[in-house]
Amino acid sequence: MGNSLKAIVAFVPPNKCQKYLLEDLEEMPVDKMVDLSGRQMRRLPVHICSFRELVKLYLSDNNLNHLPPELEQLQNLQILALDFNNFKALPLVVCTLRQLCILYLGNNKLCSLPLELRLLQNLKTLWIESNCLQYLPEVVCELSLLKTLHAGSNALRTLPPQLQCLQELRTIWLSGNLLSEFPPVLLDMPFLEVIDVDRNSIRFFPSLAHLPGLKLVIYDHNPCRNAPKVAKGVRRVGRWSEETPEPRKRSGAVIEITLDEKPLLPPAAKTEPE
């Protein structure tokens, strides 16, 4: 439906427009997925919570700021997309969905995350980019199976030391924050494969050559005077990245790379759990 029509529907009492928004979705789809993205909804139709075998629920790009307690019934849910909404706090009912593997919370108004998030011990991918976070909530460090963390475009100035406890973490995106130095904790995480600190305020980069798992480091758009040293075969994106040692005659050069392994770059679309 058109955006203007959806906007009008959003102001109609829910008992009158719910069926229209669901487009006659009365039974759980065969693929166990419901996508209600971009419907300008202000509340989730409670009827969806009766689909107890649901595995994927996409609610992106709406006007949601709360979720019904009935959502707890979706105990088989593995993917939940709440990005591009109006959440100022993560509804605690989300933390009851113990089978969640992927949680999208980007582009909301979150300033923190609840301690109850630690209950999501199956979580492998967490997107919290483009929120109002001034620090990375320490509860994230308790998600022991986390493999991908996207915390870009916030107001982070540092990372908690506890982050090194996430020994399954392979990819961390921190672009567009307020980091004035390279986060020291990342130097103690040899299992990291991708580090993105693009668009921060880092002036000096320590050597990353001792990180055996590293495959890609993105450090462009920082006021740095050196490029991070890396082991052979590691790809760098940033100033001087194509030259070793640091250039004396050329400066400001930027290299563009094409990766054979697409998972190393930020996914343009939502991914499935491994």
Coordinates of C-alpha atoms in Angstrom, one line a residue:
M1 CA 0.0 0.0 0.0
G2 CA 1.2 3.6 -0.6
N3 CA 2.9 5.5 2.2
S4 CA 0.2 8.1 2.5
L5 CA -2.5 5.5 2.8
K6 CA -0.6 3.6 5.4
A7 CA -0.1 6.8 7.4
I8 CA -3.9 7.3 7.4
V9 CA -4.5 3.7 8.4
A10 CA -2.1 4.1 11.4
F11 CA -4.6 6.6 13.0
V12 CA -7.6 4.3 12.6
P13 CA -8.5 2.4 15.8
P14 CA -6.6 -0.9 15.8
N15 CA -9.7 -3.1 16.0
K16 CA -10.9 -1.6 12.6
C17 CA -7.6 -1.5 10.7
Q18 CA -5.9 -4.6 12.1
K19 CA -7.3 -6.9 9.4
Y20 CA -6.4 -4.5 6.7
L21 CA -2.8 -4.2 7.9
L22 CA -2.5 -8.0 8.1
E23 CA -3.9 -8.3 4.6
D24 CA -6.1 -11.3 5.6
L25 CA -3.2 -13.1 7.3
E26 CA -5.3 -15.4 9.5
E27 CA -3.1 -18.4 9.6
M28 CA 0.6 -18.8 10.1
P29 CA 2.5 -18.7 6.8
V30 CA 4.0 -22.0 5.6
D31 CA 7.5 -20.5 5.7
K32 CA 6.9 -19.4 9.4
M33 CA 7.8 -15.8 8.6
V34 CA 5.8 -12.6 8.9
D35 CA 7.0 -9.4 7.4
L36 CA 5.1 -6.3 8.5
S37 CA 7.8 -3.8 7.7
G38 CA 7.0 -0.4 6.4
R39 CA 3.3 -0.4 7.5
Q40 CA 3.4 2.8 9.6
M41 CA 2.0 0.7 12.5
R42 CA 1.8 2.2 16.0
R43 CA 1.1 -1.2 17.6
L44 CA 1.7 -4.8 16.8
P45 CA -1.5 -6.7 16.0
V46 CA -1.9 -9.1 18.9
H47 CA -3.2 -11.7 16.5
I48 CA 0.4 -12.3 15.3
C49 CA 1.3 -13.6 18.7
S50 CA -0.9 -16.6 18.2
F51 CA 1.4 -17.9 15.5
R52 CA 3.4 -19.9 18.1
E53 CA 5.6 -21.7 15.6
L54 CA 6.7 -18.4 14.0
V55 CA 10.5 -18.3 13.3
K56 CA 11.0 -14.9 11.7
L57 CA 9.2 -11.6 12.5
Y58 CA 10.1 -8.4 10.7
L59 CA 8.7 -5.2 12.1
S60 CA 11.1 -2.7 10.6
D61 CA 10.3 0.8 9.5
N62 CA 7.1 1.4 11.6
N63 CA 6.1 3.7 14.4
L64 CA 6.3 1.2 17.2
N65 CA 7.4 2.2 20.7
H66 CA 6.1 -0.8 22.7
L67 CA 5.2 -4.4 22.2
P68 CA 2.4 -6.4 23.7
P69 CA 3.1 -8.9 26.5
E70 CA 1.6 -11.6 24.3
L71 CA 4.8 -11.6 22.2
E72 CA 6.2 -14.0 24.9
Q73 CA 4.1 -16.7 23.2
L74 CA 6.6 -16.7 20.2
Q75 CA 9.1 -19.0 21.9
N76 CA 10.3 -20.4 18.6
L77 CA 11.3 -17.0 17.2
Q78 CA 14.9 -16.8 15.9
I79 CA 14.9 -13.5 14.0
L80 CA 13.3 -10.3 15.3
A81 CA 13.7 -7.0 13.4
L82 CA 12.7 -3.9 15.3
D83 CA 14.9 -1.4 13.5
F84 CA 13.7 1.9 12.2
N85 CA 11.1 2.4 14.9
N86 CA 10.6 4.7 17.9
F87 CA 11.8 2.6 20.8
K88 CA 13.3 4.6 23.7
A89 CA 13.8 1.4 25.7
L90 CA 13.9 -2.2 24.6
P91 CA 10.6 -3.9 25.7
L92 CA 11.4 -6.5 28.3
V93 CA 9.2 -9.0 26.6
V94 CA 11.8 -9.3 23.9
C95 CA 14.2 -10.7 26.5
T96 CA 11.8 -13.7 27.1
L97 CA 12.4 -15.0 23.5
R98 CA 15.1 -17.4 24.4
Q99 CA 15.6 -18.8 20.9
L100 CA 16.5 -15.5 19.3
C101 CA 19.6 -15.7 17.2
I102 CA 19.4 -12.4 15.4
L103 CA 18.1 -9.1 16.9
Y104 CA 17.9 -5.9 14.9
L105 CA 17.5 -2.8 17.1
G106 CA 19.2 -0.2 14.9
N107 CA 17.8 3.3 14.1
N108 CA 15.7 3.7 17.3
K109 CA 16.2 6.0 20.3
L110 CA 17.8 3.6 22.7
C111 CA 20.1 5.1 25.4
S112 CA 20.7 1.8 27.2
L113 CA 19.8 -1.9 27.1
P114 CA 18.1 -3.8 30.0
L115 CA 20.0 -6.3 32.1
E116 CA 17.5 -8.9 31.1
L117 CA 19.1 -9.0 27.7
R118 CA 21.6 -11.5 29.2
L119 CA 18.8 -14.1 29.0
L120 CA 19.2 -14.2 25.2
Q121 CA 22.1 -16.7 25.4
N122 CA 21.4 -18.0 21.8
L123 CA 22.0 -14.5 20.3
K124 CA 24.6 -14.5 17.6
T125 CA 24.0 -11.2 15.8
L126 CA 23.1 -7.9 17.5
W127 CA 22.5 -4.7 15.6
I128 CA 22.3 -1.6 17.8
E129 CA 23.6 1.0 15.3
S130 CA 22.2 4.5 15.0
N131 CA 20.8 4.8 18.5
C132 CA 21.7 7.2 21.4
L133 CA 24.3 5.0 23.2
Q134 CA 27.1 6.9 24.9
Y135 CA 28.6 3.7 26.1
L136 CA 28.3 0.0 25.1
P137 CA 26.0 -1.6 27.7
E138 CA 28.1 -4.2 29.7
V139 CA 25.2 -6.7 29.4
V140 CA 26.2 -7.2 25.8
C141 CA 29.4 -8.7 27.1
E142 CA 27.3 -11.5 28.7
L143 CA 26.0 -12.8 25.3
S144 CA 28.5 -15.6 25.1
L145 CA 27.6 -16.8 21.6
L146 CA 27.6 -13.4 20.0
K147 CA 29.5 -13.5 16.6
T148 CA 28.5 -10.1 15.1
L149 CA 28.1 -6.8 16.9
H150 CA 27.1 -3.7 14.9
A151 CA 27.3 -0.6 17.2
G152 CA 28.1 2.1 14.6
S153 CA 26.6 5.6 14.5
N154 CA 26.2 6.0 18.2
A155 CA 28.2 8.2 20.6
L156 CA 30.6 5.6 22.0
R157 CA 33.9 6.9 23.4
T158 CA 35.3 3.6 24.7
L159 CA 34.5 -0.1 25.0
P160 CA 34.3 -2.0 28.3
P161 CA 37.2 -4.4 29.1
Q162 CA 34.6 -7.2 29.6
L163 CA 34.1 -7.3 25.8
Q164 CA 37.1 -9.7 25.6
C165 CA 34.9 -12.3 27.3
L166 CA 33.0 -12.7 24.0
Q167 CA 35.3 -15.3 22.5
E168 CA 32.9 -16.2 19.7
L169 CA 32.9 -12.6 18.5
R170 CA 34.3 -12.4 15.0
T171 CA 33.0 -9.0 13.6
I172 CA 32.6 -5.7 15.3
W173 CA 31.4 -2.5 13.5
L174 CA 32.1 0.7 15.3
S175 CA 32.0 3.3 12.5
G176 CA 30.6 6.7 13.2
N177 CA 31.3 7.0 16.9
L178 CA 33.4 9.3 19.1
L179 CA 36.4 7.0 19.7
S180 CA 39.5 9.2 20.3
E181 CA 41.8 6.1 20.6
F182 CA 41.8 2.6 19.3
P183 CA 39.8 0.6 21.9
P184 CA 42.5 -1.3 23.9
V185 CA 40.3 -4.2 24.6
L186 CA 40.3 -5.1 20.9
L187 CA 44.0 -5.7 21.2
D188 CA 43.3 -8.6 23.5
M189 CA 40.8 -10.3 21.2
P190 CA 42.9 -12.5 18.8
F191 CA 39.8 -14.2 17.4
L192 CA 38.4 -11.1 15.8
E193 CA 38.2 -11.2 12.0
V194 CA 36.7 -7.8 11.1
I195 CA 37.3 -4.5 12.9
D196 CA 35.6 -1.4 11.6
V197 CA 36.5 1.9 13.3
D198 CA 35.8 4.1 10.2
R199 CA 34.7 7.7 10.9
N200 CA 36.0 8.2 14.4
S201 CA 38.6 10.5 16.0
I202 CA 41.5 8.1 16.3
R203 CA 44.9 9.8 15.9
F204 CA 47.2 6.9 16.3
F205 CA 46.8 3.2 15.6
P206 CA 48.7 0.5 17.5
S207 CA 50.0 -2.6 15.7
L208 CA 47.4 -5.2 15.0
A209 CA 49.9 -7.7 13.6
H210 CA 49.6 -9.9 16.6
L211 CA 45.9 -10.7 15.9
P212 CA 46.0 -14.1 14.1
G213 CA 42.4 -14.2 13.1
L214 CA 42.2 -10.7 11.6
K215 CA 41.1 -10.5 7.9
L216 CA 39.9 -7.0 7.5
V217 CA 40.4 -3.6 9.3
I218 CA 38.6 -0.5 8.2
Y219 CA 40.0 2.7 9.7
D220 CA 39.3 5.4 7.1
H221 CA 38.1 8.9 7.9
N222 CA 40.1 9.2 11.1
P223 CA 42.6 12.0 11.8
C224 CA 45.4 9.4 12.1
R225 CA 49.0 9.9 11.2
N226 CA 49.7 6.2 10.7
A227 CA 48.1 3.1 9.3
P228 CA 47.7 0.1 11.7
K229 CA 50.3 -2.5 11.1
V230 CA 48.8 -5.9 10.2
A231 CA 50.0 -9.4 9.4
K232 CA 50.5 -10.6 5.9
G233 CA 47.2 -11.1 4.0
V234 CA 45.1 -8.8 6.2
R235 CA 43.2 -6.3 4.1
R236 CA 43.1 -2.7 5.2
V237 CA 40.8 0.1 4.1
G238 CA 42.1 3.6 4.9
R239 CA 44.9 6.1 4.3
W240 CA 48.2 4.6 3.2
S241 CA 46.7 1.1 3.3
E242 CA 48.3 0.0 0.0
E243 CA 51.8 0.9 1.1
T244 CA 54.3 -0.6 3.5
P245 CA 56.1 1.1 5.3
E246 CA 54.2 4.3 5.8
P247 CA 54.6 6.5 2.7
R248 CA 56.7 9.7 2.7
K249 CA 55.7 11.2 -0.6
R250 CA 52.1 10.0 -1.0
S251 CA 49.5 10.9 1.6
G252 CA 45.8 10.7 1.8
A253 CA 45.6 7.8 -0.6
V254 CA 42.6 5.6 -0.2
I255 CA 42.4 2.0 -1.5
E256 CA 39.2 0.4 -2.5
I257 CA 39.0 -3.4 -2.1
T258 CA 36.8 -6.1 -3.4
L259 CA 36.3 -9.0 -1.1
D260 CA 35.8 -12.6 -2.1
E261 CA 34.2 -13.3 1.2
K262 CA 31.1 -11.1 1.3
P263 CA 30.3 -11.7 5.0
L264 CA 33.3 -9.5 5.8
L265 CA 31.4 -6.4 4.7
P266 CA 28.4 -5.0 6.4
P267 CA 25.4 -6.9 5.0
A268 CA 23.1 -4.8 3.0
A269 CA 20.2 -7.0 3.8
K270 CA 19.2 -8.9 6.9
T271 CA 20.9 -12.3 7.2
E272 CA 19.9 -15.7 8.3
P273 CA 21.3 -17.4 11.5
E274 CA 24.1 -19.8 10.9

